[in-house]
mmCIF file of C-alpha atoms and ligand atoms in Angstrom:
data_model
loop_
_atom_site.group_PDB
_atom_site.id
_atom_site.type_symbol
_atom_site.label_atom_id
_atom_site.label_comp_id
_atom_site.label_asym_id
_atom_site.label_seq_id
_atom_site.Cartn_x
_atom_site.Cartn_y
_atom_site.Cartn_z
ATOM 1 C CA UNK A 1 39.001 -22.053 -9.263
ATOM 2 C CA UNK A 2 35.486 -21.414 -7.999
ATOM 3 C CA UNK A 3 34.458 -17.612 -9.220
ATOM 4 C CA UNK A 4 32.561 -15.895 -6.547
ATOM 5 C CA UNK A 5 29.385 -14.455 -7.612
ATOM 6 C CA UNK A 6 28.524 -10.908 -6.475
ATOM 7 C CA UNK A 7 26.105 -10.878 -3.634
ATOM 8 C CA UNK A 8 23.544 -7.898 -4.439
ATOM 9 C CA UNK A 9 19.426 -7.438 -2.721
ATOM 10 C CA UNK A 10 17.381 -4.993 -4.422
ATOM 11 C CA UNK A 11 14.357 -4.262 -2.651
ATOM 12 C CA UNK A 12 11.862 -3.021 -5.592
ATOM 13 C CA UNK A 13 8.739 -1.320 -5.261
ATOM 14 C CA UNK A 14 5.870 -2.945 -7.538
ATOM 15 C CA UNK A 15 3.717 -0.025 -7.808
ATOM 16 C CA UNK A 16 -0.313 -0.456 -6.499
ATOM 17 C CA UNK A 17 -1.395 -3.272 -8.467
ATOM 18 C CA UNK A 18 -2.173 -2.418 -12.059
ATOM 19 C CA UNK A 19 1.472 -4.115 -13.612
ATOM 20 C CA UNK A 20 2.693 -0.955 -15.927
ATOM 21 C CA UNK A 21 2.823 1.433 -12.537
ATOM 22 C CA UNK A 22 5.887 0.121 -11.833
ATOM 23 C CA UNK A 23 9.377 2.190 -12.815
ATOM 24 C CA UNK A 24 11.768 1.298 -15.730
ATOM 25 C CA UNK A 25 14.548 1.063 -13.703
ATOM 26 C CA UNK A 26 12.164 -1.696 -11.202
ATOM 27 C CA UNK A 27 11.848 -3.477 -14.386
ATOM 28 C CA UNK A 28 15.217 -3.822 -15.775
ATOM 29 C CA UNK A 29 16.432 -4.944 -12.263
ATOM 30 C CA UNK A 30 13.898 -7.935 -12.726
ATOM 31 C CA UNK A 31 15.323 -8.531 -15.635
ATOM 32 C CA UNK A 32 18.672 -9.089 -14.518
ATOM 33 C CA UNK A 33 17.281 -11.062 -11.096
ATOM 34 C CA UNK A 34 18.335 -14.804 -10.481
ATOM 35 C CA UNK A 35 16.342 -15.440 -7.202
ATOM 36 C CA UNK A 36 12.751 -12.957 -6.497
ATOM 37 C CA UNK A 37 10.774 -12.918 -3.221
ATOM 38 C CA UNK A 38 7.682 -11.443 -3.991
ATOM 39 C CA UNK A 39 4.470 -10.256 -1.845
ATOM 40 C CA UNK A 40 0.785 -11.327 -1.945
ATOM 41 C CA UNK A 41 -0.213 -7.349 -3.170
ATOM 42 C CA UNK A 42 2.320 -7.430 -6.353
ATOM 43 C CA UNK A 43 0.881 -8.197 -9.974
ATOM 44 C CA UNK A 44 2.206 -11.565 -11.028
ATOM 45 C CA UNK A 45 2.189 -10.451 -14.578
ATOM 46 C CA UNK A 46 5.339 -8.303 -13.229
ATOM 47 C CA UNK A 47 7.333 -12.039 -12.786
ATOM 48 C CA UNK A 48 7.117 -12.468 -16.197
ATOM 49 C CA UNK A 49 9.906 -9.766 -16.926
ATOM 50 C CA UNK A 50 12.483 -12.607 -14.768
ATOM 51 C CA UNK A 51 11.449 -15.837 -16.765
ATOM 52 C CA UNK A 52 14.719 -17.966 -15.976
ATOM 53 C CA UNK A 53 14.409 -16.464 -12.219
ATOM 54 C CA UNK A 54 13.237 -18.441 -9.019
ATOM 55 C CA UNK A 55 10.239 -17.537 -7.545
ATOM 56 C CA UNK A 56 9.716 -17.699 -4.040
ATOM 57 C CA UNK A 57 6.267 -16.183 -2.895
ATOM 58 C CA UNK A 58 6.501 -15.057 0.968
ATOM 59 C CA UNK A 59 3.253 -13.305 1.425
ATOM 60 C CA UNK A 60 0.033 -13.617 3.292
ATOM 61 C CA UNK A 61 -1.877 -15.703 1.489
ATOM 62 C CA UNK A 62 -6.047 -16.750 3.264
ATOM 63 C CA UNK A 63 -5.447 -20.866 4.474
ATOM 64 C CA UNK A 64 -1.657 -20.537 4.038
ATOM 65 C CA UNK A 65 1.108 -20.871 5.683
ATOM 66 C CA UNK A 66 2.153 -16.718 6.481
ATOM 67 C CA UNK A 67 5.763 -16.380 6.588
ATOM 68 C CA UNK A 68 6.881 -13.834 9.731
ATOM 69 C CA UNK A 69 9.209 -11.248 9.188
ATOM 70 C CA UNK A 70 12.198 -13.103 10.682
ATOM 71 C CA UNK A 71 11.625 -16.033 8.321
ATOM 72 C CA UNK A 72 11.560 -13.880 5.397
ATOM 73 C CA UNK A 73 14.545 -12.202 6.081
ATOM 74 C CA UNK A 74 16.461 -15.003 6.347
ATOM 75 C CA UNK A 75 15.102 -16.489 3.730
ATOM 76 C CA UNK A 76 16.776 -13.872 1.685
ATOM 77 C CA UNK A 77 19.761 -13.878 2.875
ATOM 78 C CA UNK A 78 19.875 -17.727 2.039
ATOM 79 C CA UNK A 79 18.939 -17.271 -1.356
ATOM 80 C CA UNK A 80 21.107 -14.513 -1.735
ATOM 81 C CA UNK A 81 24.383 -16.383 -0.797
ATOM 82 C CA UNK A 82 23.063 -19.129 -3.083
ATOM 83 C CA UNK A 83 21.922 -16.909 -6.364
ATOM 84 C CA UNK A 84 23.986 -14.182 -6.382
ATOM 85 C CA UNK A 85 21.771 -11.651 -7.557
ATOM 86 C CA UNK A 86 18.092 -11.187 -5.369
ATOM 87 C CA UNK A 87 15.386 -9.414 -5.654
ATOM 88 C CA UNK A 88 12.802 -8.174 -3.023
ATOM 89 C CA UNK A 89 9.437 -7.003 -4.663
ATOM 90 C CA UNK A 90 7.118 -5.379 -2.536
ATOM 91 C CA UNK A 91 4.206 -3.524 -2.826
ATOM 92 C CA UNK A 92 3.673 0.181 -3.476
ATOM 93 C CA UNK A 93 6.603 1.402 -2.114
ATOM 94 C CA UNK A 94 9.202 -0.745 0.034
ATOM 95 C CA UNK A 95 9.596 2.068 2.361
ATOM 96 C CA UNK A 96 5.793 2.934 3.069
ATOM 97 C CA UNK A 97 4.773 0.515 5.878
ATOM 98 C CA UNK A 98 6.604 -1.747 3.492
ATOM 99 C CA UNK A 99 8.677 -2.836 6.447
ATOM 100 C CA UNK A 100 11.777 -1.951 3.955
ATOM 101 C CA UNK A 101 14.165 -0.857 6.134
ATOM 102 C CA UNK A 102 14.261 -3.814 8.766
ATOM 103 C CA UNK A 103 14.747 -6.360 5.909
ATOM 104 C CA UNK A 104 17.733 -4.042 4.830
ATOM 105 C CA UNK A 105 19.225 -3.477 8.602
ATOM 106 C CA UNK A 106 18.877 -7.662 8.605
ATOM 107 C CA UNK A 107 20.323 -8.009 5.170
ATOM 108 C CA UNK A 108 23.321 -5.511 5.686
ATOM 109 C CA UNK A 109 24.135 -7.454 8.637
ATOM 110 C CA UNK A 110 25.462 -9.639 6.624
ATOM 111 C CA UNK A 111 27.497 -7.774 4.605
ATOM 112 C CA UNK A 112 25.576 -7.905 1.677
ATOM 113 C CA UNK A 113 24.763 -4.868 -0.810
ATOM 114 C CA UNK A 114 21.518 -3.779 -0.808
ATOM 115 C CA UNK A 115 19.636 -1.053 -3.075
ATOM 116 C CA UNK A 116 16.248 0.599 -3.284
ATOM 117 C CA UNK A 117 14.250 0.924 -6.278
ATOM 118 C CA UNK A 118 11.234 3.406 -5.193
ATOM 119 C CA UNK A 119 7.328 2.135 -5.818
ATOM 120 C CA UNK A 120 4.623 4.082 -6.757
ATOM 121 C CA UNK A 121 2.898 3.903 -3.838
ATOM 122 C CA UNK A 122 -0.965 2.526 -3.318
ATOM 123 C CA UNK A 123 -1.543 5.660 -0.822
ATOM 124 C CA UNK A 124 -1.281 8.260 -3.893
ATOM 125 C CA UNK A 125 -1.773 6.093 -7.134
ATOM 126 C CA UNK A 126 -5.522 4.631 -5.801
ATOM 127 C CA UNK A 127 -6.913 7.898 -5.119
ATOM 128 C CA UNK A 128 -5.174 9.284 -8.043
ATOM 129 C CA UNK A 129 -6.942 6.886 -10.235
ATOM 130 C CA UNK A 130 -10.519 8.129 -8.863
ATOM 131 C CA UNK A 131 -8.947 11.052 -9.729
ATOM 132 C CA UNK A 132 -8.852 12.478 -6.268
ATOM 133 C CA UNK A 133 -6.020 15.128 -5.771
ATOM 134 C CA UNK A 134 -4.983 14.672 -2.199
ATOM 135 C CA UNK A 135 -3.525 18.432 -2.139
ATOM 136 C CA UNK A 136 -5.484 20.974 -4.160
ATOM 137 C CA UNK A 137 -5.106 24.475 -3.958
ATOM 138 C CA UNK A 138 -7.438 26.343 -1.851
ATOM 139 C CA UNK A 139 -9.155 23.294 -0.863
ATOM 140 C CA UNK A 140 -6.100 20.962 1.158
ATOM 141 C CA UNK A 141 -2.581 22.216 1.756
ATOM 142 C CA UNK A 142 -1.656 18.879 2.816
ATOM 143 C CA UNK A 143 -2.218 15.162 3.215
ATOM 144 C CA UNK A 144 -1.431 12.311 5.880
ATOM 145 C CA UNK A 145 -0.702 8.527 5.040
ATOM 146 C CA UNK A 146 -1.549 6.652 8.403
ATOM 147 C CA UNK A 147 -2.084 2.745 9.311
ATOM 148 C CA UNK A 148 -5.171 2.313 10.410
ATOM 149 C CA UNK A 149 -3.903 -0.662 12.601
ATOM 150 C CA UNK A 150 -0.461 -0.579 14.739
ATOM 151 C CA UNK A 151 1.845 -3.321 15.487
ATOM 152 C CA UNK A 152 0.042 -3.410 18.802
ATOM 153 C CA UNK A 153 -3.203 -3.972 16.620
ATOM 154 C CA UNK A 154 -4.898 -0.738 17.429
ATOM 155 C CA UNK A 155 -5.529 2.440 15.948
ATOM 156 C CA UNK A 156 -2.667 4.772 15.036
ATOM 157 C CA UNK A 157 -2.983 7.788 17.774
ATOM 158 C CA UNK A 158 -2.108 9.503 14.513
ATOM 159 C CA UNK A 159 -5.684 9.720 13.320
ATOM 160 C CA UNK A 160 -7.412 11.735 16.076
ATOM 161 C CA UNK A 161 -4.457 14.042 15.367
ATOM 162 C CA UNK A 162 -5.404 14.344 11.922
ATOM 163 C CA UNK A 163 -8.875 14.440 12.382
ATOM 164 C CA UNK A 164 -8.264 18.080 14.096
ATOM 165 C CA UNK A 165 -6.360 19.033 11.000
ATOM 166 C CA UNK A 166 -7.675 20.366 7.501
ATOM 167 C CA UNK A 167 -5.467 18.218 5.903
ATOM 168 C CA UNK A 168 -6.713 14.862 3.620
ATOM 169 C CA UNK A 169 -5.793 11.792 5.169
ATOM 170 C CA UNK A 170 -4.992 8.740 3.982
ATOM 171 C CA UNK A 171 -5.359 5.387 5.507
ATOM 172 C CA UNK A 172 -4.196 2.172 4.939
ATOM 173 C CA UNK A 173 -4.813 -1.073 6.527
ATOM 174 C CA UNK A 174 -7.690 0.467 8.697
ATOM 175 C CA UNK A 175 -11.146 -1.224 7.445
ATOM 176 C CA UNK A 176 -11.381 -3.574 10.434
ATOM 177 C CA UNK A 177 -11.164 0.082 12.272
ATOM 178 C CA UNK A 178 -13.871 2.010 10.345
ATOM 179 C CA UNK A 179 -15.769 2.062 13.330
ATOM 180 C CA UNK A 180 -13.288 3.434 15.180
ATOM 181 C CA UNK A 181 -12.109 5.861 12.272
ATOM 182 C CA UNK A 182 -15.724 6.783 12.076
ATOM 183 C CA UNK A 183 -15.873 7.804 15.676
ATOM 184 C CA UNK A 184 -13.141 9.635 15.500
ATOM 185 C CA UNK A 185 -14.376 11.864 13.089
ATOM 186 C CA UNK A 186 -17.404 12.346 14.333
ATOM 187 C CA UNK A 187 -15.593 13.523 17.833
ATOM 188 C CA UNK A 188 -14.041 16.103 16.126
ATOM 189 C CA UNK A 189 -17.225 17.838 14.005
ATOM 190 C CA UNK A 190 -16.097 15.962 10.527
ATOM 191 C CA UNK A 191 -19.627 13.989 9.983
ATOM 192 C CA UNK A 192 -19.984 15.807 6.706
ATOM 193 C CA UNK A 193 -16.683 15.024 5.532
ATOM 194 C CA UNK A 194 -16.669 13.798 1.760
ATOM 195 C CA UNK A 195 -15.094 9.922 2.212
ATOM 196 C CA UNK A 196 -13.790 7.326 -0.580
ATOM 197 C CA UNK A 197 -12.726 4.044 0.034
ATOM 198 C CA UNK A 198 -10.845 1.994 -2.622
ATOM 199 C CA UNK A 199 -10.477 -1.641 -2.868
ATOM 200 C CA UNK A 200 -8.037 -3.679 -5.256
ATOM 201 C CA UNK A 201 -7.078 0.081 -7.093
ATOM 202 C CA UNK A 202 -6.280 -0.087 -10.311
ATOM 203 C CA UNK A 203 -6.515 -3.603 -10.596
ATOM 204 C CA UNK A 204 -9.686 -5.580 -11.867
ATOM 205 C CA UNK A 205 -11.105 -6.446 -9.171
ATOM 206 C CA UNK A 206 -11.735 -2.724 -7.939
ATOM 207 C CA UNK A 207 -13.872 -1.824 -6.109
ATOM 208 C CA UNK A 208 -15.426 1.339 -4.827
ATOM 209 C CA UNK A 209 -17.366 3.216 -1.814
ATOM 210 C CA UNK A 210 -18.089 6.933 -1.726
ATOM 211 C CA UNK A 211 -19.896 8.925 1.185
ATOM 212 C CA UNK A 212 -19.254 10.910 3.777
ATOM 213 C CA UNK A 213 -17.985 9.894 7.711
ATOM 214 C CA UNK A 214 -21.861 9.530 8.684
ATOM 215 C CA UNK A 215 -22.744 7.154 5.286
ATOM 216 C CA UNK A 216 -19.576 5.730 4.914
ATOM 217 C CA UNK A 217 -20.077 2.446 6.819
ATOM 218 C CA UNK A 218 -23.397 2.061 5.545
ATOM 219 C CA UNK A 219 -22.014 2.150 1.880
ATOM 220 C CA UNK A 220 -18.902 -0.766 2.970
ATOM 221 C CA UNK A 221 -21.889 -3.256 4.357
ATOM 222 C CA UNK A 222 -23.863 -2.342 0.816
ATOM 223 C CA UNK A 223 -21.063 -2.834 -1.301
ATOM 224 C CA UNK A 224 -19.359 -5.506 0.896
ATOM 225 C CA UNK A 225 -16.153 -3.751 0.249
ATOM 226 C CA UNK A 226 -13.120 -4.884 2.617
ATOM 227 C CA UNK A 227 -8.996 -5.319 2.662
ATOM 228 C CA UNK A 228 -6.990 -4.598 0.474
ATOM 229 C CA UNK A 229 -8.548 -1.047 0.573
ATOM 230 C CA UNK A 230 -7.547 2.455 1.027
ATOM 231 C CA UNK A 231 -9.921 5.025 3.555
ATOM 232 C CA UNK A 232 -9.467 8.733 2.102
ATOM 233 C CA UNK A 233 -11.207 11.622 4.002
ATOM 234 C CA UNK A 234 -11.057 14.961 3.049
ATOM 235 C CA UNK A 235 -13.131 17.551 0.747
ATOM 236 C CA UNK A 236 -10.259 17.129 -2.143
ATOM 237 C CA UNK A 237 -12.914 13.256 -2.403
ATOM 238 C CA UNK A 238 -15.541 15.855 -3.657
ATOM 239 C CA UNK A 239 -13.493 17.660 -5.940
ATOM 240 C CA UNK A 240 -12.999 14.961 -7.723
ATOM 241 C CA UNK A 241 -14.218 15.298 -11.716
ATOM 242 C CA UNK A 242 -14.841 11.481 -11.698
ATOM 243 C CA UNK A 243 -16.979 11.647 -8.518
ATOM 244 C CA UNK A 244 -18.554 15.187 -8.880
ATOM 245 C CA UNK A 245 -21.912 14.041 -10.163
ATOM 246 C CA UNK A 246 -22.302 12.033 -7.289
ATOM 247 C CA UNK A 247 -21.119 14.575 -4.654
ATOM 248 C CA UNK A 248 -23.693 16.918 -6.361
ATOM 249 C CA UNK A 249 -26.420 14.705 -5.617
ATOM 250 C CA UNK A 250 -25.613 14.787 -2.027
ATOM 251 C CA UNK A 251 -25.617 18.431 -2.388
ATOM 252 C CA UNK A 252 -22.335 18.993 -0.984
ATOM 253 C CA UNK A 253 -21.081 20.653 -3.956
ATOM 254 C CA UNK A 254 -22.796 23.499 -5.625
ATOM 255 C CA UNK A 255 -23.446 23.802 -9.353
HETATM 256 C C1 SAM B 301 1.287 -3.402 4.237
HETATM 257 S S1 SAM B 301 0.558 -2.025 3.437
HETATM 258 C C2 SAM B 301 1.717 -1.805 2.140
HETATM 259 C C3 SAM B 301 1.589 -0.503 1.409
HETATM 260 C C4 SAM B 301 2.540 -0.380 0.239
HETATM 261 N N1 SAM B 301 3.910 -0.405 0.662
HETATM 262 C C5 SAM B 301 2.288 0.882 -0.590
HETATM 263 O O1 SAM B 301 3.125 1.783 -0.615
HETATM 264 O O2 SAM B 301 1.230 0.926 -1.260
HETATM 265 C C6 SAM B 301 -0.820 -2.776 2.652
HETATM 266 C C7 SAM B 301 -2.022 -1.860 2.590
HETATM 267 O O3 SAM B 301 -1.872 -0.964 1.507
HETATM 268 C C8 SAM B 301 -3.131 -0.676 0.939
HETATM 269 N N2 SAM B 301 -3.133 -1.106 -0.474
HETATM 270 C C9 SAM B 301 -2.103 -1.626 -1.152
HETATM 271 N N3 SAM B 301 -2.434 -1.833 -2.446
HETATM 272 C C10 SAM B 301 -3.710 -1.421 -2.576
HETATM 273 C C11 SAM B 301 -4.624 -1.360 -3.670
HETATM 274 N N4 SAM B 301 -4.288 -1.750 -4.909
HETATM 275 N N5 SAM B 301 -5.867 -0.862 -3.454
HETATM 276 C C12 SAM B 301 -6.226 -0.442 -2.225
HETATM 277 N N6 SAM B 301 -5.413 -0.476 -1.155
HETATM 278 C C13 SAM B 301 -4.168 -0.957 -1.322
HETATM 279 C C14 SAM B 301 -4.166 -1.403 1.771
HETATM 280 O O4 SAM B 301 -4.603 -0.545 2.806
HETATM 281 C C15 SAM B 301 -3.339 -2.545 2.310
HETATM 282 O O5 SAM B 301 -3.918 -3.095 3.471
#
């Protein structure tokens, strides 16, 4: 008689790049994966803790074939009737603009088990790792994570909200919309504002761009920086001890 193996997806967030900010518990569930879809943003070195798994990359990858949402869900579920045992790794966190939950509503539908193994996401590890607070007291009593860039391709109405607020804001996926961002800003009074952007955080290809909204843009064509990158805004950049030096020099922060 044919024994009929469990049928289990655990969607697994990777962490921001560098491969030892991911969880214990993310790693022992590689461990014990037969099949793993993985992203373009995940650290490779992670798919060495699965060494008997299949590896099936599904990402975005430049002069590649992209797979769309609907063809990676299914191709979960297919591998998942036919391993057993799968595991979706993602990015940062599977539920921030991960797309997480629609590849569990799909997978469910199906009648198949599916878990969630939190991330550390890119939208507080990168700044953390310039060692930018994104809530300090006295200085920001709260933070936004935005996309920069909607499904409809445009820029979240979310940011000229937050751009009234005196909160630090976060934003992912928005360097094609600096400009925008920018302008935004600048509507609102915030030209001063201290600004960071971070690309490849805590990976080795980093790369880094600090200013404020009126320099910022100037200091991405310098630097050439571009995506994968995170846009933070907010005077908690200028707190920072890492970046103080430089803020100094500005003289936006006094001795
Ligand atoms: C589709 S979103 C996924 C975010 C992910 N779920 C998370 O929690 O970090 C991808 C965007 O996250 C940001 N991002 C992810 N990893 C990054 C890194 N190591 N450095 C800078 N930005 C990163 C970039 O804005 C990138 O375009």
């Amino acid at each position: 008689m044919k024994t009929k193996i469990a049928k289990k997806v655990t969607l697994i967030g990777a962490g921001p790049g560098d491969p030892d900010l991911i969880t214990v518990k993310g790693v022992k569930a590689l461990q014990s994966a037969k099949v793993i879809l993985y992203d373009a943003l995940i650290n490779r070195k992670l798919l060495e803790y699965a060494p008997t798994a299949k590896k099936i990359f599904v990402g975005k990858r430049k002069g590649m074939h992209s797979f769309s949402q609907d063809e990676i869900n299914e191709l979960i579920v297919k591998n998942t009737f036919e391993y057993g045992n799968a595991v979706r790794l993602k990015g940062g966190d599977p539920f921030i603009f991960g797309r997480g939950s629609e590849e569990i509503d799909y997978i469910e539908s199906f009648g198949i088990e599916t878990e969630v193994i939190s991330g550390i996401s890119s939208s507080m590890a990168v700044p953390a790792s310039q060692g930018i607070s994104l809530t300090k007291r006295g200085v920001a009593e709260s933070f936004w994570v935005i996309t920069g860039t909607t499904s409809e391709k445009k820029l979240s109405t979310d940011v000229y909200l937050a751009a009234q607020s005196t909160a630090t804001v976060v934003i992912l996926m928005g360097m094609s919309k600096l400009n925008e961002i920018v302008s935004v800003f600048k509507k609102f009074n915030k030209s001063e504002i201290p600004t960071a952007i971070i690309q490849n955080g805590t990976t080795k290809n980093e790369k880094l761009g600090f200013g404020t909204i009126n320099t910022i843009e100037e200091v991405v064509a310098q630097k050439k920086l571009s995506s994968p990158a995170i846009i933070v805004i907010g005077e908690v950049v200028k707190e920072s001890a890492k970046l103080r030096s430089f803020y100094e020099s500005l003289s936006l922060v006094s001795n």
